[in-house]
Amino acid sequence: MLGSRQAQVEHGMIGFQDVRAAADRIAGSVIRTPTIYSDVLSRAVGAGVWLKLDTLQVTGAFKERGAAHRLALLSPEERKNGVIAMSAGNHAQAVARHASMLGIRAVIVMPEFTPATKVTRTARWGAEIELRGATLAEAAAHARHLADAEGLVFVHPYDDEAVIAGQGTLGLELLEDAPAVDTLIVPIGGGGLAAGCAIAALGAGRPIRTFGVEVETYAAMAQELANQPIKVGGATVAEGIAVRDVGRKPLDILRRHAEGVLTVSEHAIEDAIALLAEEAKIVAEGAGAAGVAALMTHRDLFRGREVGIPICGANIDSRVLASVLQRAMIRDGRLMRLVFDIPDRPGILGEISARIGAAGANIIEVSHHRLFTSMSVQAARLEVMIEGRDAAHSARVMADLQQHYTVEQV
């Protein structure tokens, strides 16, 4: 454990009563999402696993909680002037939606590289969109400038006590709806959700362990807590938690009240997305699936426990989801790409197809090459992607094909 537990945090930080008050303030403006027991995950790790589905919020993510609470605390003068936020994702939509509900002007600054779909989804809530900067840092600097110039309230996505308290209502609901839970696994980007849930756990009336989770390439919170230099970067499917500069307020809270911060690989997050989609019938973005990735990666930590995990976002691009599912099928042996060196004669393609079909496998894709090869002009190369029922079935299909053809898996 990183620090001592207490019912109320030190002066200057939020406490359990702040999270409770936030829940009262935002009741009716955000959805009290269900917490469900996952039989498939429970059996996989030997623990009781409960999933909090904040994917069912109107904008598809938990960010509505913090945004709704921060806006609920605006003074009449601040409401008149309006708010501004910087985000390329879920925070942008959350602020835009709740400002619209309250009749408050909202300006959202997004980096110039923001996908058009995210810009459109944010704009449909009536927000004014400004595309500025090549990076999130440049967009944030412009947002700060506009806030000062126009008297707008800057709504930070995570380094704000009101936002942290709002995000903590997720943990509050989870622990109320699943009273057996003794452990939380919470994704960390800037740290607002994990910090809020750690505070909510203080008032549960029972010992609760709170673990954060980060993707290995963006383990900024783990590095901060270990007083290490911050080294992050690279592409990740969990872009919602790909944060370099964690919040100072969440950092202080987690230093005192988190059991630890776990890291997971990119492949683990992809596998968690696929597991949730295929087995639990839940669509989750990379950041939203990070808690499940940690559960599966570090299962020895959680065996025999009752574990609560927020599935905190569902905003994944459909093409990315399709790629993740296919890559997972390749890793677990259901999809194979085979390369045949074959004689270039009539009927050979039909012969191979018939043998694959007779073995019970499905042909997904075929590519037949005669010209772009160094083989004899009397030969050809055939690339076939096949789908088996599972890894063992795919291996049997491959063994049968190897008895009749020159074939290898690539």
mmCIF file of C-alpha atoms in Angstrom:
data_model
loop_
_atom_site.group_PDB
_atom_site.id
_atom_site.type_symbol
_atom_site.label_atom_id
_atom_site.label_comp_id
_atom_site.label_asym_id
_atom_site.label_seq_id
_atom_site.Cartn_x
_atom_site.Cartn_y
_atom_site.Cartn_z
ATOM 1 C CA MET A 1 0.000 0.000 0.000
ATOM 2 C CA LEU A 2 1.290 3.432 -0.921
ATOM 3 C CA GLY A 3 0.008 5.278 2.129
ATOM 4 C CA SER A 4 -2.123 5.060 5.250
ATOM 5 C CA ARG A 5 -5.906 4.923 5.044
ATOM 6 C CA GLN A 6 -8.118 7.338 6.881
ATOM 7 C CA ALA A 7 -11.772 8.293 6.710
ATOM 8 C CA GLN A 8 -10.967 11.808 5.531
ATOM 9 C CA VAL A 9 -7.966 12.991 3.556
ATOM 10 C CA GLU A 10 -5.677 15.761 4.706
ATOM 11 C CA HIS A 11 -6.648 19.413 4.615
ATOM 12 C CA GLY A 12 -6.902 20.730 1.092
ATOM 13 C CA MET A 13 -7.996 17.408 -0.431
ATOM 14 C CA ILE A 14 -11.429 15.987 -0.959
ATOM 15 C CA GLY A 15 -12.923 13.375 1.342
ATOM 16 C CA PHE A 16 -15.701 10.821 1.254
ATOM 17 C CA GLN A 17 -18.385 13.380 2.069
ATOM 18 C CA ASP A 18 -17.409 15.330 -1.052
ATOM 19 C CA VAL A 19 -18.053 12.262 -3.185
ATOM 20 C CA ARG A 20 -21.359 11.660 -1.422
ATOM 21 C CA ALA A 21 -22.373 15.289 -2.005
ATOM 22 C CA ALA A 22 -21.364 14.995 -5.660
ATOM 23 C CA ALA A 23 -23.649 11.982 -6.043
ATOM 24 C CA ASP A 24 -26.569 14.031 -4.733
ATOM 25 C CA ARG A 25 -25.777 16.963 -7.042
ATOM 26 C CA ILE A 26 -25.548 14.956 -10.260
ATOM 27 C CA ALA A 27 -28.435 12.576 -9.557
ATOM 28 C CA GLY A 28 -30.762 12.786 -12.528
ATOM 29 C CA SER A 29 -28.236 14.332 -14.886
ATOM 30 C CA VAL A 30 -26.091 11.203 -15.264
ATOM 31 C CA ILE A 31 -27.205 7.590 -15.415
ATOM 32 C CA ARG A 32 -26.781 5.317 -12.420
ATOM 33 C CA THR A 33 -25.323 2.546 -14.536
ATOM 34 C CA PRO A 34 -25.674 -1.139 -13.635
ATOM 35 C CA THR A 35 -23.058 -3.219 -11.858
ATOM 36 C CA ILE A 36 -23.194 -6.794 -13.125
ATOM 37 C CA TYR A 37 -21.585 -10.047 -12.009
ATOM 38 C CA SER A 38 -19.390 -11.553 -14.733
ATOM 39 C CA ASP A 39 -19.504 -15.327 -14.611
ATOM 40 C CA VAL A 40 -16.991 -15.728 -17.453
ATOM 41 C CA LEU A 41 -14.353 -13.518 -15.817
ATOM 42 C CA SER A 42 -15.009 -14.943 -12.363
ATOM 43 C CA ARG A 43 -14.384 -18.483 -13.589
ATOM 44 C CA ALA A 44 -11.317 -17.414 -15.580
ATOM 45 C CA VAL A 45 -9.453 -15.982 -12.580
ATOM 46 C CA GLY A 46 -10.980 -17.757 -9.593
ATOM 47 C CA ALA A 47 -12.488 -14.592 -8.139
ATOM 48 C CA GLY A 48 -15.827 -12.867 -7.958
ATOM 49 C CA VAL A 49 -15.778 -10.194 -10.669
ATOM 50 C CA TRP A 50 -18.222 -7.288 -10.870
ATOM 51 C CA LEU A 51 -18.321 -4.903 -13.835
ATOM 52 C CA LYS A 52 -19.612 -1.328 -13.574
ATOM 53 C CA LEU A 53 -20.973 -0.446 -17.021
ATOM 54 C CA ASP A 54 -20.384 3.271 -17.441
ATOM 55 C CA THR A 55 -20.323 2.533 -21.142
ATOM 56 C CA LEU A 56 -24.075 3.111 -20.843
ATOM 57 C CA GLN A 57 -23.761 6.827 -20.114
ATOM 58 C CA VAL A 58 -25.257 8.965 -22.891
ATOM 59 C CA THR A 59 -21.825 9.863 -24.283
ATOM 60 C CA GLY A 60 -20.507 6.350 -23.695
ATOM 61 C CA ALA A 61 -18.040 7.109 -20.898
ATOM 62 C CA PHE A 62 -17.647 7.950 -17.199
ATOM 63 C CA LYS A 63 -16.419 11.486 -17.950
ATOM 64 C CA GLU A 64 -19.974 12.782 -17.657
ATOM 65 C CA ARG A 65 -19.789 12.399 -13.882
ATOM 66 C CA GLY A 66 -16.930 14.835 -13.349
ATOM 67 C CA ALA A 67 -18.176 17.293 -15.952
ATOM 68 C CA ALA A 68 -21.700 17.335 -14.531
ATOM 69 C CA HIS A 69 -20.423 17.927 -11.008
ATOM 70 C CA ARG A 70 -17.979 20.675 -11.970
ATOM 71 C CA LEU A 71 -20.678 22.528 -13.897
ATOM 72 C CA ALA A 72 -23.169 22.094 -11.046
ATOM 73 C CA LEU A 73 -20.813 24.107 -8.807
ATOM 74 C CA LEU A 74 -20.522 27.117 -11.128
ATOM 75 C CA SER A 75 -21.603 30.461 -9.701
ATOM 76 C CA PRO A 76 -24.318 32.452 -11.524
ATOM 77 C CA GLU A 77 -21.616 34.731 -12.937
ATOM 78 C CA GLU A 78 -19.551 31.777 -14.145
ATOM 79 C CA ARG A 79 -22.599 30.225 -15.794
ATOM 80 C CA LYS A 80 -23.225 33.483 -17.590
ATOM 81 C CA ASN A 81 -19.664 33.624 -18.948
ATOM 82 C CA GLY A 82 -19.431 29.959 -19.931
ATOM 83 C CA VAL A 83 -16.854 27.183 -19.763
ATOM 84 C CA ILE A 84 -13.964 25.908 -21.830
ATOM 85 C CA ALA A 85 -12.301 22.502 -21.988
ATOM 86 C CA MET A 86 -9.501 20.875 -23.907
ATOM 87 C CA SER A 87 -9.920 17.293 -25.047
ATOM 88 C CA ALA A 88 -9.762 15.076 -28.098
ATOM 89 C CA GLY A 89 -12.112 12.516 -26.613
ATOM 90 C CA ASN A 90 -14.683 11.680 -23.955
ATOM 91 C CA HIS A 91 -14.147 14.748 -21.738
ATOM 92 C CA ALA A 92 -15.014 17.015 -24.668
ATOM 93 C CA GLN A 93 -18.366 15.337 -25.222
ATOM 94 C CA ALA A 94 -19.123 15.249 -21.506
ATOM 95 C CA VAL A 95 -18.548 18.976 -21.000
ATOM 96 C CA ALA A 96 -20.424 19.834 -24.188
ATOM 97 C CA ARG A 97 -23.445 17.736 -23.238
ATOM 98 C CA HIS A 98 -23.825 18.976 -19.678
ATOM 99 C CA ALA A 99 -23.219 22.590 -20.643
ATOM 100 C CA SER A 100 -25.981 22.201 -23.216
ATOM 101 C CA MET A 101 -28.333 20.750 -20.596
ATOM 102 C CA LEU A 102 -27.689 23.757 -18.336
ATOM 103 C CA GLY A 103 -27.863 26.350 -21.107
ATOM 104 C CA ILE A 104 -24.206 27.302 -20.610
ATOM 105 C CA ARG A 105 -21.873 28.357 -23.400
ATOM 106 C CA ALA A 106 -19.160 25.746 -23.959
ATOM 107 C CA VAL A 107 -15.982 26.143 -25.967
ATOM 108 C CA ILE A 108 -14.043 22.958 -26.685
ATOM 109 C CA VAL A 109 -10.463 23.171 -27.939
ATOM 110 C CA MET A 110 -9.341 20.067 -29.801
ATOM 111 C CA PRO A 111 -5.971 19.342 -31.429
ATOM 112 C CA GLU A 112 -5.897 19.663 -35.187
ATOM 113 C CA PHE A 113 -5.368 15.892 -35.597
ATOM 114 C CA THR A 114 -8.670 15.038 -33.844
ATOM 115 C CA PRO A 115 -10.713 12.587 -35.965
ATOM 116 C CA ALA A 116 -13.699 14.174 -37.682
ATOM 117 C CA THR A 117 -16.121 11.787 -35.973
ATOM 118 C CA LYS A 118 -15.086 13.057 -32.526
ATOM 119 C CA VAL A 119 -15.378 16.668 -33.639
ATOM 120 C CA THR A 120 -18.865 16.001 -35.014
ATOM 121 C CA ARG A 121 -20.050 14.166 -31.902
ATOM 122 C CA THR A 122 -18.909 17.033 -29.692
ATOM 123 C CA ALA A 123 -20.354 19.738 -31.923
ATOM 124 C CA ARG A 124 -23.779 18.100 -31.987
ATOM 125 C CA TRP A 125 -24.190 19.104 -28.324
ATOM 126 C CA GLY A 126 -23.983 22.748 -29.358
ATOM 127 C CA ALA A 127 -20.406 23.417 -28.267
ATOM 128 C CA GLU A 128 -18.149 25.845 -30.109
ATOM 129 C CA ILE A 129 -15.225 23.840 -31.488
ATOM 130 C CA GLU A 130 -11.743 25.282 -31.954
ATOM 131 C CA LEU A 131 -9.137 23.114 -33.663
ATOM 132 C CA ARG A 132 -5.767 24.389 -32.488
ATOM 133 C CA GLY A 133 -2.319 22.909 -32.036
ATOM 134 C CA ALA A 134 -0.500 19.846 -33.260
ATOM 135 C CA THR A 135 -0.432 18.322 -29.763
ATOM 136 C CA LEU A 136 -2.637 18.124 -26.691
ATOM 137 C CA ALA A 137 -0.228 20.447 -24.881
ATOM 138 C CA GLU A 138 -0.572 23.103 -27.590
ATOM 139 C CA ALA A 139 -4.358 22.771 -27.541
ATOM 140 C CA ALA A 140 -4.345 23.108 -23.746
ATOM 141 C CA ALA A 141 -2.231 26.255 -23.928
ATOM 142 C CA HIS A 142 -4.695 27.802 -26.359
ATOM 143 C CA ALA A 143 -7.617 26.834 -24.124
ATOM 144 C CA ARG A 144 -5.951 28.505 -21.137
ATOM 145 C CA HIS A 145 -5.379 31.631 -23.229
ATOM 146 C CA LEU A 146 -9.046 31.768 -24.273
ATOM 147 C CA ALA A 147 -10.189 31.178 -20.700
ATOM 148 C CA ASP A 148 -8.206 34.196 -19.520
ATOM 149 C CA ALA A 149 -9.172 36.370 -22.477
ATOM 150 C CA GLU A 150 -12.921 35.668 -22.357
ATOM 151 C CA GLY A 151 -13.475 34.975 -18.660
ATOM 152 C CA LEU A 152 -14.383 31.331 -19.245
ATOM 153 C CA VAL A 153 -14.065 28.667 -16.543
ATOM 154 C CA PHE A 154 -11.500 26.060 -17.547
ATOM 155 C CA VAL A 155 -12.855 22.570 -16.824
ATOM 156 C CA HIS A 156 -9.837 20.317 -16.367
ATOM 157 C CA PRO A 157 -10.404 16.658 -17.260
ATOM 158 C CA TYR A 158 -8.846 15.283 -14.065
ATOM 159 C CA ASP A 159 -6.762 17.730 -11.987
ATOM 160 C CA ASP A 160 -9.756 19.368 -10.310
ATOM 161 C CA GLU A 161 -11.291 18.453 -6.947
ATOM 162 C CA ALA A 162 -14.883 18.833 -8.165
ATOM 163 C CA VAL A 163 -14.149 16.623 -11.164
ATOM 164 C CA ILE A 164 -12.443 14.009 -8.961
ATOM 165 C CA ALA A 165 -15.418 13.966 -6.590
ATOM 166 C CA GLY A 166 -17.761 13.542 -9.546
ATOM 167 C CA GLN A 167 -15.752 10.672 -10.977
ATOM 168 C CA GLY A 168 -15.715 9.084 -7.531
ATOM 169 C CA THR A 169 -19.484 8.599 -7.713
ATOM 170 C CA LEU A 170 -18.787 5.656 -10.018
ATOM 171 C CA GLY A 171 -16.924 3.899 -7.215
ATOM 172 C CA LEU A 172 -19.603 4.875 -4.721
ATOM 173 C CA GLU A 173 -22.338 3.268 -6.825
ATOM 174 C CA LEU A 174 -20.274 0.163 -7.541
ATOM 175 C CA LEU A 175 -19.567 -0.461 -3.859
ATOM 176 C CA GLU A 176 -23.213 0.138 -2.921
ATOM 177 C CA ASP A 177 -24.533 -2.180 -5.635
ATOM 178 C CA ALA A 178 -21.942 -4.934 -5.050
ATOM 179 C CA PRO A 179 -21.443 -4.975 -1.262
ATOM 180 C CA ALA A 180 -19.209 -8.050 -1.420
ATOM 181 C CA VAL A 181 -16.499 -6.214 -3.381
ATOM 182 C CA ASP A 182 -13.211 -5.850 -1.487
ATOM 183 C CA THR A 183 -10.934 -4.798 -4.356
ATOM 184 C CA LEU A 184 -11.169 -2.172 -7.097
ATOM 185 C CA ILE A 185 -9.159 -2.100 -10.341
ATOM 186 C CA VAL A 186 -9.435 1.331 -11.944
ATOM 187 C CA PRO A 187 -7.864 2.620 -15.185
ATOM 188 C CA ILE A 188 -5.527 5.606 -14.860
ATOM 189 C CA GLY A 189 -4.959 8.306 -17.442
ATOM 190 C CA GLY A 190 -4.646 11.567 -15.568
ATOM 191 C CA GLY A 191 -5.810 9.821 -12.403
ATOM 192 C CA GLY A 192 -9.151 11.490 -11.673
ATOM 193 C CA LEU A 193 -11.277 8.342 -11.786
ATOM 194 C CA ALA A 194 -8.864 6.232 -9.742
ATOM 195 C CA ALA A 195 -8.449 8.994 -7.158
ATOM 196 C CA GLY A 196 -12.202 9.485 -6.888
ATOM 197 C CA CYS A 197 -12.812 5.758 -6.478
ATOM 198 C CA ALA A 198 -10.072 5.534 -3.826
ATOM 199 C CA ILE A 199 -11.831 8.280 -1.864
ATOM 200 C CA ALA A 200 -15.217 6.574 -2.315
ATOM 201 C CA ALA A 201 -13.695 3.376 -0.920
ATOM 202 C CA LEU A 202 -12.826 5.183 2.328
ATOM 203 C CA GLY A 203 -16.503 5.403 3.232
ATOM 204 C CA ALA A 204 -17.447 1.839 2.324
ATOM 205 C CA GLY A 205 -17.441 0.672 5.946
ATOM 206 C CA ARG A 206 -15.099 -2.202 5.089
ATOM 207 C CA PRO A 207 -11.480 -2.490 3.913
ATOM 208 C CA ILE A 208 -11.227 -1.918 0.162
ATOM 209 C CA ARG A 209 -8.021 -2.274 -1.838
ATOM 210 C CA THR A 210 -7.785 0.124 -4.788
ATOM 211 C CA PHE A 211 -5.421 -0.659 -7.651
ATOM 212 C CA GLY A 212 -4.792 1.613 -10.591
ATOM 213 C CA VAL A 213 -3.850 0.289 -14.014
ATOM 214 C CA GLU A 214 -1.884 1.855 -16.863
ATOM 215 C CA VAL A 215 -0.706 0.636 -20.246
ATOM 216 C CA GLU A 216 3.044 -0.078 -20.145
ATOM 217 C CA THR A 217 3.915 2.607 -22.675
ATOM 218 C CA TYR A 218 2.135 5.305 -20.627
ATOM 219 C CA ALA A 219 2.890 4.331 -17.027
ATOM 220 C CA ALA A 220 3.284 7.949 -15.905
ATOM 221 C CA MET A 221 1.430 7.537 -12.592
ATOM 222 C CA ALA A 222 3.451 4.458 -11.640
ATOM 223 C CA GLN A 223 6.635 6.348 -12.472
ATOM 224 C CA GLU A 224 5.537 9.397 -10.467
ATOM 225 C CA LEU A 225 4.686 7.272 -7.439
ATOM 226 C CA ALA A 226 8.085 5.582 -7.672
ATOM 227 C CA ASN A 227 9.823 8.975 -8.081
ATOM 228 C CA GLN A 228 11.187 7.884 -11.443
ATOM 229 C CA PRO A 229 11.748 10.000 -14.573
ATOM 230 C CA ILE A 230 8.671 10.103 -16.790
ATOM 231 C CA LYS A 231 9.271 8.054 -19.923
ATOM 232 C CA VAL A 232 6.139 7.529 -21.994
ATOM 233 C CA GLY A 233 5.200 7.475 -25.650
ATOM 234 C CA GLY A 234 4.107 5.437 -28.627
ATOM 235 C CA ALA A 235 0.902 4.301 -30.254
ATOM 236 C CA THR A 236 -1.705 2.529 -28.144
ATOM 237 C CA VAL A 237 -5.260 1.309 -28.544
ATOM 238 C CA ALA A 238 -5.850 2.733 -25.044
ATOM 239 C CA GLU A 239 -5.525 6.358 -26.136
ATOM 240 C CA GLY A 240 -7.948 7.438 -23.413
ATOM 241 C CA ILE A 241 -5.294 6.681 -20.772
ATOM 242 C CA ALA A 242 -2.257 7.668 -22.850
ATOM 243 C CA VAL A 243 -1.334 10.600 -20.607
ATOM 244 C CA ARG A 244 2.119 12.013 -19.931
ATOM 245 C CA ASP A 245 1.274 14.614 -17.288
ATOM 246 C CA VAL A 246 -0.854 13.090 -14.539
ATOM 247 C CA GLY A 247 -2.824 15.336 -12.214
ATOM 248 C CA ARG A 248 -1.099 16.615 -9.085
ATOM 249 C CA LYS A 249 -4.268 16.237 -7.022
ATOM 250 C CA PRO A 250 -4.925 12.634 -8.117
ATOM 251 C CA LEU A 251 -1.249 11.855 -7.555
ATOM 252 C CA ASP A 252 -1.419 13.043 -3.944
ATOM 253 C CA ILE A 253 -4.600 11.061 -3.294
ATOM 254 C CA LEU A 254 -3.302 7.860 -4.866
ATOM 255 C CA ARG A 255 0.005 8.150 -3.038
ATOM 256 C CA ARG A 256 -1.961 7.918 0.224
ATOM 257 C CA HIS A 257 -4.829 5.629 -0.646
ATOM 258 C CA ALA A 258 -3.938 3.292 -3.524
ATOM 259 C CA GLU A 259 -2.675 -0.228 -2.985
ATOM 260 C CA GLY A 260 -0.538 0.115 -6.084
ATOM 261 C CA VAL A 261 -0.517 0.832 -9.809
ATOM 262 C CA LEU A 262 -0.329 -2.130 -12.175
ATOM 263 C CA THR A 263 0.813 -2.031 -15.783
ATOM 264 C CA VAL A 264 -0.427 -4.087 -18.719
ATOM 265 C CA SER A 265 0.801 -4.693 -22.237
ATOM 266 C CA GLU A 266 -0.810 -3.507 -25.440
ATOM 267 C CA HIS A 267 -1.673 -7.099 -26.318
ATOM 268 C CA ALA A 268 -3.317 -7.578 -22.917
ATOM 269 C CA ILE A 269 -5.618 -4.630 -23.563
ATOM 270 C CA GLU A 270 -6.481 -5.913 -27.033
ATOM 271 C CA ASP A 271 -7.246 -9.333 -25.563
ATOM 272 C CA ALA A 272 -9.432 -7.717 -22.886
ATOM 273 C CA ILE A 273 -11.411 -5.806 -25.529
ATOM 274 C CA ALA A 274 -11.926 -9.059 -27.436
ATOM 275 C CA LEU A 275 -12.843 -11.029 -24.304
ATOM 276 C CA LEU A 276 -15.431 -8.465 -23.276
ATOM 277 C CA ALA A 277 -16.926 -8.342 -26.772
ATOM 278 C CA GLU A 278 -16.991 -12.069 -27.474
ATOM 279 C CA GLU A 279 -17.668 -13.562 -24.054
ATOM 280 C CA ALA A 280 -19.336 -10.836 -21.976
ATOM 281 C CA LYS A 281 -21.094 -9.128 -24.934
ATOM 282 C CA ILE A 282 -19.775 -5.724 -23.828
ATOM 283 C CA VAL A 283 -18.183 -3.202 -26.187
ATOM 284 C CA ALA A 284 -15.303 -1.350 -24.522
ATOM 285 C CA GLU A 285 -12.660 1.046 -25.779
ATOM 286 C CA GLY A 286 -9.031 0.358 -24.907
ATOM 287 C CA ALA A 287 -9.016 2.515 -21.782
ATOM 288 C CA GLY A 288 -12.351 1.039 -20.722
ATOM 289 C CA ALA A 289 -10.979 -2.496 -20.928
ATOM 290 C CA ALA A 290 -7.741 -1.780 -19.038
ATOM 291 C CA GLY A 291 -9.106 -3.009 -15.710
ATOM 292 C CA VAL A 292 -9.993 -6.378 -17.213
ATOM 293 C CA ALA A 293 -6.533 -6.528 -18.808
ATOM 294 C CA ALA A 294 -4.996 -6.042 -15.349
ATOM 295 C CA LEU A 295 -7.267 -8.712 -13.863
ATOM 296 C CA MET A 296 -6.168 -11.249 -16.477
ATOM 297 C CA THR A 297 -2.480 -10.254 -16.406
ATOM 298 C CA HIS A 298 -2.106 -10.155 -12.615
ATOM 299 C CA ARG A 299 -4.674 -12.796 -11.718
ATOM 300 C CA ASP A 300 -2.662 -14.143 -8.766
ATOM 301 C CA LEU A 301 -3.253 -10.823 -6.977
ATOM 302 C CA PHE A 302 -7.002 -11.234 -7.213
ATOM 303 C CA ARG A 303 -7.660 -14.955 -6.831
ATOM 304 C CA GLY A 304 -10.241 -15.508 -4.093
ATOM 305 C CA ARG A 305 -11.176 -11.813 -3.962
ATOM 306 C CA GLU A 306 -14.364 -9.968 -4.871
ATOM 307 C CA VAL A 307 -13.227 -7.525 -7.541
ATOM 308 C CA GLY A 308 -15.008 -4.458 -8.905
ATOM 309 C CA ILE A 309 -13.926 -3.088 -12.288
ATOM 310 C CA PRO A 310 -15.284 -0.019 -14.072
ATOM 311 C CA ILE A 311 -15.797 -0.548 -17.791
ATOM 312 C CA CYS A 312 -15.483 3.170 -18.162
ATOM 313 C CA GLY A 313 -15.725 3.858 -21.890
ATOM 314 C CA ALA A 314 -17.164 2.379 -25.086
ATOM 315 C CA ASN A 315 -16.052 4.903 -27.695
ATOM 316 C CA ILE A 316 -13.941 2.686 -29.912
ATOM 317 C CA ASP A 317 -13.775 3.165 -33.667
ATOM 318 C CA SER A 318 -15.575 0.311 -35.433
ATOM 319 C CA ARG A 319 -12.595 -0.364 -37.704
ATOM 320 C CA VAL A 320 -10.268 -0.527 -34.708
ATOM 321 C CA LEU A 321 -12.646 -2.914 -32.948
ATOM 322 C CA ALA A 322 -12.748 -5.165 -36.022
ATOM 323 C CA SER A 323 -8.946 -5.210 -36.205
ATOM 324 C CA VAL A 324 -8.619 -5.954 -32.490
ATOM 325 C CA LEU A 325 -11.024 -8.888 -32.758
ATOM 326 C CA GLN A 326 -9.188 -10.334 -35.753
ATOM 327 C CA ARG A 327 -5.777 -9.910 -34.118
ATOM 328 C CA ALA A 328 -7.075 -11.689 -31.009
ATOM 329 C CA MET A 329 -8.274 -14.562 -33.179
ATOM 330 C CA ILE A 330 -4.796 -14.805 -34.716
ATOM 331 C CA ARG A 331 -3.109 -14.852 -31.300
ATOM 332 C CA ASP A 332 -5.356 -17.596 -29.964
ATOM 333 C CA GLY A 333 -4.958 -19.706 -33.092
ATOM 334 C CA ARG A 334 -8.415 -19.390 -34.621
ATOM 335 C CA LEU A 335 -7.182 -17.410 -37.639
ATOM 336 C CA MET A 336 -4.213 -18.610 -39.683
ATOM 337 C CA ARG A 337 -2.594 -17.238 -42.817
ATOM 338 C CA LEU A 338 -1.152 -20.088 -44.871
ATOM 339 C CA VAL A 339 1.197 -19.922 -47.853
ATOM 340 C CA PHE A 340 1.149 -22.791 -50.362
ATOM 341 C CA ASP A 341 3.748 -23.424 -53.065
ATOM 342 C CA ILE A 342 1.696 -25.220 -55.704
ATOM 343 C CA PRO A 343 1.943 -26.429 -59.301
ATOM 344 C CA ASP A 344 0.184 -24.009 -61.647
ATOM 345 C CA ARG A 345 -2.442 -26.386 -63.010
ATOM 346 C CA PRO A 346 -6.227 -26.231 -63.408
ATOM 347 C CA GLY A 347 -8.247 -27.372 -60.402
ATOM 348 C CA ILE A 348 -5.562 -27.009 -57.741
ATOM 349 C CA LEU A 349 -7.313 -24.087 -56.028
ATOM 350 C CA GLY A 350 -10.602 -25.993 -55.881
ATOM 351 C CA GLU A 351 -8.811 -29.062 -54.570
ATOM 352 C CA ILE A 352 -7.212 -27.142 -51.687
ATOM 353 C CA SER A 353 -10.471 -25.339 -50.902
ATOM 354 C CA ALA A 354 -12.358 -28.630 -50.778
ATOM 355 C CA ARG A 355 -9.812 -30.148 -48.396
ATOM 356 C CA ILE A 356 -9.991 -27.120 -46.064
ATOM 357 C CA GLY A 357 -13.797 -27.264 -46.120
ATOM 358 C CA ALA A 358 -13.850 -30.998 -45.459
ATOM 359 C CA ALA A 359 -11.693 -30.403 -42.388
ATOM 360 C CA GLY A 360 -14.329 -28.032 -41.013
ATOM 361 C CA ALA A 361 -12.397 -24.783 -41.455
ATOM 362 C CA ASN A 362 -13.678 -21.638 -43.129
ATOM 363 C CA ILE A 363 -11.797 -19.770 -45.867
ATOM 364 C CA ILE A 364 -11.738 -16.030 -45.148
ATOM 365 C CA GLU A 365 -9.438 -14.725 -47.867
ATOM 366 C CA VAL A 366 -7.542 -16.082 -50.892
ATOM 367 C CA SER A 367 -4.713 -14.547 -52.929
ATOM 368 C CA HIS A 368 -3.200 -16.377 -55.926
ATOM 369 C CA HIS A 369 0.217 -15.188 -57.220
ATOM 370 C CA ARG A 370 1.783 -16.253 -60.507
ATOM 371 C CA LEU A 371 3.886 -13.239 -61.485
ATOM 372 C CA PHE A 372 5.358 -11.727 -58.318
ATOM 373 C CA THR A 373 7.377 -14.743 -57.285
ATOM 374 C CA SER A 374 10.837 -16.183 -57.885
ATOM 375 C CA MET A 375 9.410 -19.664 -58.364
ATOM 376 C CA SER A 376 9.288 -21.597 -61.626
ATOM 377 C CA VAL A 377 6.907 -20.316 -64.277
ATOM 378 C CA GLN A 378 5.139 -23.663 -63.875
ATOM 379 C CA ALA A 379 4.474 -22.951 -60.186
ATOM 380 C CA ALA A 380 2.407 -20.468 -58.188
ATOM 381 C CA ARG A 381 2.050 -19.189 -54.670
ATOM 382 C CA LEU A 382 -1.297 -19.319 -52.895
ATOM 383 C CA GLU A 383 -2.047 -17.348 -49.727
ATOM 384 C CA VAL A 384 -5.119 -18.436 -47.783
ATOM 385 C CA MET A 385 -6.538 -17.104 -44.516
ATOM 386 C CA ILE A 386 -8.599 -19.716 -42.713
ATOM 387 C CA GLU A 387 -10.661 -19.745 -39.529
ATOM 388 C CA GLY A 388 -10.757 -22.749 -37.238
ATOM 389 C CA ARG A 389 -12.978 -23.435 -34.258
ATOM 390 C CA ASP A 390 -10.063 -23.093 -31.835
ATOM 391 C CA ALA A 391 -6.280 -23.474 -31.760
ATOM 392 C CA ALA A 392 -6.418 -27.279 -31.563
ATOM 393 C CA HIS A 393 -8.767 -27.530 -34.539
ATOM 394 C CA SER A 394 -6.613 -25.135 -36.579
ATOM 395 C CA ALA A 395 -3.548 -27.251 -35.793
ATOM 396 C CA ARG A 396 -5.322 -30.402 -37.034
ATOM 397 C CA VAL A 397 -6.302 -28.654 -40.268
ATOM 398 C CA MET A 398 -2.713 -27.525 -40.773
ATOM 399 C CA ALA A 399 -1.354 -31.024 -40.139
ATOM 400 C CA ASP A 400 -3.732 -32.488 -42.721
ATOM 401 C CA LEU A 401 -2.756 -29.903 -45.339
ATOM 402 C CA GLN A 402 0.954 -30.511 -44.745
ATOM 403 C CA GLN A 403 0.487 -34.164 -45.641
ATOM 404 C CA HIS A 404 -0.585 -33.172 -49.154
ATOM 405 C CA TYR A 405 1.004 -29.798 -49.971
ATOM 406 C CA THR A 406 4.035 -27.623 -49.368
ATOM 407 C CA VAL A 407 2.510 -25.139 -46.935
ATOM 408 C CA GLU A 408 3.647 -22.975 -44.053
ATOM 409 C CA GLN A 409 1.977 -20.607 -41.612
ATOM 410 C CA VAL A 410 3.046 -16.959 -41.741
#
